[in-house]
Short mmCIF file of C-alpha atoms in Angstrom, two decimals:
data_model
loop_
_atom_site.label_atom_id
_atom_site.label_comp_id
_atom_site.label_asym_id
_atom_site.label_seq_id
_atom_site.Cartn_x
_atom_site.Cartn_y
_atom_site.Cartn_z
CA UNK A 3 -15.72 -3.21 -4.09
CA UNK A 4 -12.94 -1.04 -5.79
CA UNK A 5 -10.40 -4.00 -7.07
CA UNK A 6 -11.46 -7.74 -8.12
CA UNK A 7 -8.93 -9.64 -9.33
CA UNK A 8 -9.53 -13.33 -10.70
CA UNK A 9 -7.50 -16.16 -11.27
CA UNK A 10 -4.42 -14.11 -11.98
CA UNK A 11 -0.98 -15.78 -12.39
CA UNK A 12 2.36 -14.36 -13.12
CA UNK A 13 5.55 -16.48 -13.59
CA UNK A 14 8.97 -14.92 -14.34
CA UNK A 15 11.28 -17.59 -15.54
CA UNK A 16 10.59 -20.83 -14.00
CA UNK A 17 9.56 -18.99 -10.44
CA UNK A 18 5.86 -18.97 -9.62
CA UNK A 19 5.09 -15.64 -8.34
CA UNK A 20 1.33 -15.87 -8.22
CA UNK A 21 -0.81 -18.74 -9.07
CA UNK A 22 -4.77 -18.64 -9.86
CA UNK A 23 -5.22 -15.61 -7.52
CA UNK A 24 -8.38 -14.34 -6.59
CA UNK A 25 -9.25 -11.37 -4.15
CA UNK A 26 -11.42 -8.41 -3.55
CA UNK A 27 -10.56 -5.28 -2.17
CA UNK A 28 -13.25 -3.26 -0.61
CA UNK A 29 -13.83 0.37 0.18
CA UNK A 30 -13.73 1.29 3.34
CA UNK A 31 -10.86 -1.31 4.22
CA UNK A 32 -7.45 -1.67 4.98
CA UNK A 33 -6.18 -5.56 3.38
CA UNK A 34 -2.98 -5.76 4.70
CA UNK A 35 -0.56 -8.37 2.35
CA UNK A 36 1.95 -10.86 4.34
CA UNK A 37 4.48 -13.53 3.12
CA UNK A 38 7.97 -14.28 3.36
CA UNK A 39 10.14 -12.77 0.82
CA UNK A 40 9.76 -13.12 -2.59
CA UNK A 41 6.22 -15.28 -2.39
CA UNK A 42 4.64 -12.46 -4.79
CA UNK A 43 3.28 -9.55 -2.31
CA UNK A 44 5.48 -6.66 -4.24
CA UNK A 45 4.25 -8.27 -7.71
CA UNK A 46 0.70 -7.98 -6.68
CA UNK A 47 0.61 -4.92 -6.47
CA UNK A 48 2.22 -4.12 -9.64
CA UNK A 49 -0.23 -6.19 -10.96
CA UNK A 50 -2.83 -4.05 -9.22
CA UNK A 51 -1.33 -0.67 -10.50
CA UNK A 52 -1.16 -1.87 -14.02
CA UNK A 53 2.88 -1.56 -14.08
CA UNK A 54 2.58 -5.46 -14.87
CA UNK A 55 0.00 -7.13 -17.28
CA UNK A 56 -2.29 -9.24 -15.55
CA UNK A 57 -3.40 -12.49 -17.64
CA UNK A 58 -5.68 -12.77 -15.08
CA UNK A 59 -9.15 -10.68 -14.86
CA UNK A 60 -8.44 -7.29 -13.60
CA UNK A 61 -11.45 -4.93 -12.86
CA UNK A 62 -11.87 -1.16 -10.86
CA UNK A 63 -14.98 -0.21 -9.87
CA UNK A 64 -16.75 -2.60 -11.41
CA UNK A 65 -14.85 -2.02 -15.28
CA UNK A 66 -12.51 -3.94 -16.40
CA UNK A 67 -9.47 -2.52 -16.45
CA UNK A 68 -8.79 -2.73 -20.12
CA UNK A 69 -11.94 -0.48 -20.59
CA UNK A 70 -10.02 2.27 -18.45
CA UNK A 71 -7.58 5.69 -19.88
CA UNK A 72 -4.70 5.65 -17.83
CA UNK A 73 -5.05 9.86 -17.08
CA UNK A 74 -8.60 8.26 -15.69
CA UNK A 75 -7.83 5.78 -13.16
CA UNK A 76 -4.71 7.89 -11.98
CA UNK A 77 -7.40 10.21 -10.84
CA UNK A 78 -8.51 7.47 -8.12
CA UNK A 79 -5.59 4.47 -8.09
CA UNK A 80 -2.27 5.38 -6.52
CA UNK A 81 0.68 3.50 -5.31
CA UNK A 82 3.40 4.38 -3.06
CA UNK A 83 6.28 2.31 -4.36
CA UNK A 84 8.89 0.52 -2.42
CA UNK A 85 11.74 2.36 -4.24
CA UNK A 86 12.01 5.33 -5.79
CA UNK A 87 14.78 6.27 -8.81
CA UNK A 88 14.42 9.64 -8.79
CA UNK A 89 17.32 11.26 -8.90
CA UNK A 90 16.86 14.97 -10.44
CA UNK A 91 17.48 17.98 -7.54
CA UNK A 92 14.11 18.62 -7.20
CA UNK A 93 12.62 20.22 -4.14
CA UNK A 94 10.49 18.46 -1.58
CA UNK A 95 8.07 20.66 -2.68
CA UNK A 96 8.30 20.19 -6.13
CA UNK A 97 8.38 16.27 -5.68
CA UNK A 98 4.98 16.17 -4.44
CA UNK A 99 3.25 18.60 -6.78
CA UNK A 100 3.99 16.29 -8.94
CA UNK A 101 1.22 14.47 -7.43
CA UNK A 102 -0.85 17.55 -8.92
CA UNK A 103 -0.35 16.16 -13.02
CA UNK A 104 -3.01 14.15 -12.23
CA UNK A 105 -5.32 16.50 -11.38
CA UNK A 106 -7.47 19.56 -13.14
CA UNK A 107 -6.00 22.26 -10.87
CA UNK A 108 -4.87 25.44 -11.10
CA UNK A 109 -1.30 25.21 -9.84
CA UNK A 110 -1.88 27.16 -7.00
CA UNK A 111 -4.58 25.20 -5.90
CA UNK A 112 -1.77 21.74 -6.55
CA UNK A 113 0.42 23.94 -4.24
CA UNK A 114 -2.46 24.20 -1.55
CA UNK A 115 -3.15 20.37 -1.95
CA UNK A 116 0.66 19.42 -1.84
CA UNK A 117 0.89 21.73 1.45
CA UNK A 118 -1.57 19.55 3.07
CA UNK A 119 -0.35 16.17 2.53
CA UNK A 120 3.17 17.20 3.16
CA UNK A 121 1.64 18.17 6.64
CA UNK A 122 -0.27 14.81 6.88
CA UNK A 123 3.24 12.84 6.49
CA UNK A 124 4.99 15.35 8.39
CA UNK A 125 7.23 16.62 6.35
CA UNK A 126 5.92 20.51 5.40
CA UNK A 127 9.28 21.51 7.49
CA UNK A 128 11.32 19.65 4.55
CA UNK A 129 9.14 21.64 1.79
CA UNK A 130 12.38 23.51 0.63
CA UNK A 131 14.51 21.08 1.24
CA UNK A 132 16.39 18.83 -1.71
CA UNK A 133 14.65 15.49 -2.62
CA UNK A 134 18.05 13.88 -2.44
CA UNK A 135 19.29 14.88 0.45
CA UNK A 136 16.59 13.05 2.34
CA UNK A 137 17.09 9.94 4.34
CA UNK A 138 15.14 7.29 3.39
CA UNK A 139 12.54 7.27 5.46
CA UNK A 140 11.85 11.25 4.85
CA UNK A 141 11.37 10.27 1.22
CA UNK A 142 9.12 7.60 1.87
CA UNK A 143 7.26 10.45 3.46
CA UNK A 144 7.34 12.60 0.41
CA UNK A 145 6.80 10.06 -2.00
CA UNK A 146 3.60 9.58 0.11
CA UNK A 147 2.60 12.84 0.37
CA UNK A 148 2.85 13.05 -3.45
CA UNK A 149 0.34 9.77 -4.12
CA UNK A 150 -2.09 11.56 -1.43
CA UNK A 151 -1.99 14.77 -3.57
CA UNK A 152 -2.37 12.33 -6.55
CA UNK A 153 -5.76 11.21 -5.51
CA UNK A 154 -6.77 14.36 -3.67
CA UNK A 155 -9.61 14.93 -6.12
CA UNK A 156 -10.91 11.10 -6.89
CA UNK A 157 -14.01 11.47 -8.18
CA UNK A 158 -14.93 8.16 -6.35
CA UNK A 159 -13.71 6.16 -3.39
CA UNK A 160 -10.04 6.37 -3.68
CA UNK A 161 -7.60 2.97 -4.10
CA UNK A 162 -4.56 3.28 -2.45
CA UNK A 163 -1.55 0.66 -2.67
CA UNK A 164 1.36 1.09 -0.14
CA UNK A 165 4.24 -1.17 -0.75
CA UNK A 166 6.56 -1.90 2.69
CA UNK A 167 5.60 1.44 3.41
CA UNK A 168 7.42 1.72 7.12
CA UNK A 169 10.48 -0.13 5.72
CA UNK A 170 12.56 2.97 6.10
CA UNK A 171 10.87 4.45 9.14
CA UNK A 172 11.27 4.50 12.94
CA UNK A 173 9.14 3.42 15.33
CA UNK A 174 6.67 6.76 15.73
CA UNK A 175 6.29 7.30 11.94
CA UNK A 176 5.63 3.37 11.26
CA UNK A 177 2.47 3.66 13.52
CA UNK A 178 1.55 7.40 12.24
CA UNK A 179 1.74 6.08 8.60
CA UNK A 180 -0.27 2.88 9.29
CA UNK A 181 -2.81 5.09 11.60
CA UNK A 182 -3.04 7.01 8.64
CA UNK A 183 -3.90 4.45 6.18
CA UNK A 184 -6.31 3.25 8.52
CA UNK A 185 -8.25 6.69 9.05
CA UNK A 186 -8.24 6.71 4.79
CA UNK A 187 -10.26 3.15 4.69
CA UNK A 188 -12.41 4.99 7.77
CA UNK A 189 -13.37 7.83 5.14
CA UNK A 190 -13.76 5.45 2.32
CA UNK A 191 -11.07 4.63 0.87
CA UNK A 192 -9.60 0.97 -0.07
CA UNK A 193 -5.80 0.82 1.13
CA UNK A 194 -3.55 -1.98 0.39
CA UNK A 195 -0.51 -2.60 2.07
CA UNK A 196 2.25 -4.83 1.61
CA UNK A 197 4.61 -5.01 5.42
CA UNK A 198 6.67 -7.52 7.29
CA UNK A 199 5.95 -6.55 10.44
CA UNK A 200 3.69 -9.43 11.68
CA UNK A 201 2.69 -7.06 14.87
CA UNK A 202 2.26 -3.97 13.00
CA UNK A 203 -0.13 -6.00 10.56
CA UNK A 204 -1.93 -7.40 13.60
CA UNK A 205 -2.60 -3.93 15.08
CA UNK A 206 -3.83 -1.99 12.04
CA UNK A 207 -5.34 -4.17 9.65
CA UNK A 208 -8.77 -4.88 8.80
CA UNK A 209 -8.43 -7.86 6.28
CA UNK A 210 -5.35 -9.79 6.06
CA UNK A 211 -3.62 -12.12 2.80
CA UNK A 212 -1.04 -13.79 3.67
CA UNK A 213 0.89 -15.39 0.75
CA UNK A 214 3.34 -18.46 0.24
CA UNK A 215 5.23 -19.14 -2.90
CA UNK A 216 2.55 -17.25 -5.14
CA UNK A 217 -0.49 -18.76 -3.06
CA UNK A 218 -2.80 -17.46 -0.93
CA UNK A 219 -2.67 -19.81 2.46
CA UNK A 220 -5.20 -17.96 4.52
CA UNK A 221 -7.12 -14.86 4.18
CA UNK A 222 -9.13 -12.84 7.06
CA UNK A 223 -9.17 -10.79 10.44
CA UNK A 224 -5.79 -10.49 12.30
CA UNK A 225 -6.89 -13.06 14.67
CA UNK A 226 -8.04 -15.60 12.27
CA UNK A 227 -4.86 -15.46 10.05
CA UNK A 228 -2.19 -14.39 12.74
CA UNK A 229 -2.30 -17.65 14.27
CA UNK A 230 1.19 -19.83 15.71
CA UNK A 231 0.27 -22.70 12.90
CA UNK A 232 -0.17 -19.98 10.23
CA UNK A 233 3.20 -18.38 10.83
CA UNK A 234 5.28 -21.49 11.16
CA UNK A 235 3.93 -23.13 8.11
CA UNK A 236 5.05 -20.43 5.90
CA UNK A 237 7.76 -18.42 7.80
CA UNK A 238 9.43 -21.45 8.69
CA UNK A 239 9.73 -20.33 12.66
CA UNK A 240 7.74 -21.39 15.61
CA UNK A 241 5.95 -18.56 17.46
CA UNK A 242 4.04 -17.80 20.31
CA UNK A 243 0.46 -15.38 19.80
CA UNK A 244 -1.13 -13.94 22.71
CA UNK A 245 -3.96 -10.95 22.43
CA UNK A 246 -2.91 -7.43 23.49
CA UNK A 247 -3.86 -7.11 27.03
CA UNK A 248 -5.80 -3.77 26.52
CA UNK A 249 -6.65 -3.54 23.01
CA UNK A 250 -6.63 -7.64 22.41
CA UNK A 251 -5.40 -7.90 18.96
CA UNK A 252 -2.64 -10.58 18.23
CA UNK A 253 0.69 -9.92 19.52
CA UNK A 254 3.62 -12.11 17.63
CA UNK A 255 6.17 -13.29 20.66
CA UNK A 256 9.12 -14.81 18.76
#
């Protein structure tokens, strides 16, 4: 496995964001994360990425992460965030050779990495292009481009934590993003994503969590967790789930 967390809880205030939390993330997987909003999926992963301290046990490959350098694990743990603040007039471009600080590359070589994963999120057309001028869902794009250049050189299976990453994106580039996350866990990779999307999550996911108020309520394949009695207990909303008639995973009919 790349990530084992156990019995981590975070509390800010009197809200109970997680509580005694336990879960492995393998290689080779995509866990998708599912809850209503605010039940803890966002705080997870900052958990996971380090931005928050986890009283819990946190370990990566085995290691816990105390034992880790920060320029070390950025080498193989990314995270595409749900927001971005930057601000500065960069260039596309320049945006996701930023990805590159992580790495020991010649900058030319950063600049043949960054032209690749701006073609894998489809946006090498936008390379010249000013980061601020993008809609949102272009700079989700970038943003992932940059994490993929980021961990372009992981000296071991890559961990890769996507938070509401098709928030901002229409219907073609949800299912190209999540494809893509899926083809990563293919090669190796553990991917973690946080969506709403109850159908989205059904299609692409290997492993699901799905989280209410800081707890995790079931945990499993799309068809074991995406089930009517799941999804009215903690979305509050009665649904119907029938399997896809050609490729038979769950479909959510509300």
């Amino acid at each position: 496995m790349s990530v084992e967390i156990k019995n981590a809880s975070l509390t800010l205030g009197d809200k109970v964001l997680l509580e005694d939390f336990s879960a492995n993330f393998k290689t080779g997987e995509l866990t998708i994360i599912l809850g209503p909003n605010g039940t803890g999926k966002s705080s997870l992963l900052k958990l996971i990425s380090r931005e928050w301290k986890c009283n819990g046990q946190l370990s990566f490959y085995g290691k816990p992460s105390e034992e880790w350098k920060p320029a070390d694990l950025a080498q193989s743990v990314g995270i595409l965030p749900q927001y971005s603040s930057l601000t500065f007039a960069f260039t596309v471009r320049e945006v996701v050779e930023l990805g590159g600080l992580a790495l020991s590359a010649s900058q030319a070589e950063v600049s043949d990495i960054a032209t690749q994963k701006m073609q894998t999120t489809d946006v090498v057309h936008l390379a010249d292009r000013l980061y601020p001028s993008l809609s949102g869902g272009e700079k989700q794009r970038v943003h992932l481009a940059r994490v993929l250049t980021q961990l372009s050189k992981s000296p071991r299976e890559p961990v890769l934590m996507l938070d509401e990453p098709t928030s901002a994106l229409d219907i073609g580039h949800q299912h190209k993003t999540l494809q893509l996350a899926k083809d990563l866990a293919k090669k190796g990779s553990a991917v973690i994503a946080v969506i709403h999307d109850l159908n989205l999550a059904a299609q692409y996911a290997d492993h699901i969590i799905m989280l209410n108020k800081g707890y995790i309520v079931a945990e499993g394949s799309p068809k074991s967790v995406i089930t009517p009695r799941n999804i009215e207990d903690v979305y509050g909303w009665p649904v119907e789930v029938i399997p896809h008639p050609v490729n038979d995973y769950p479909v959510i009919l509300a």
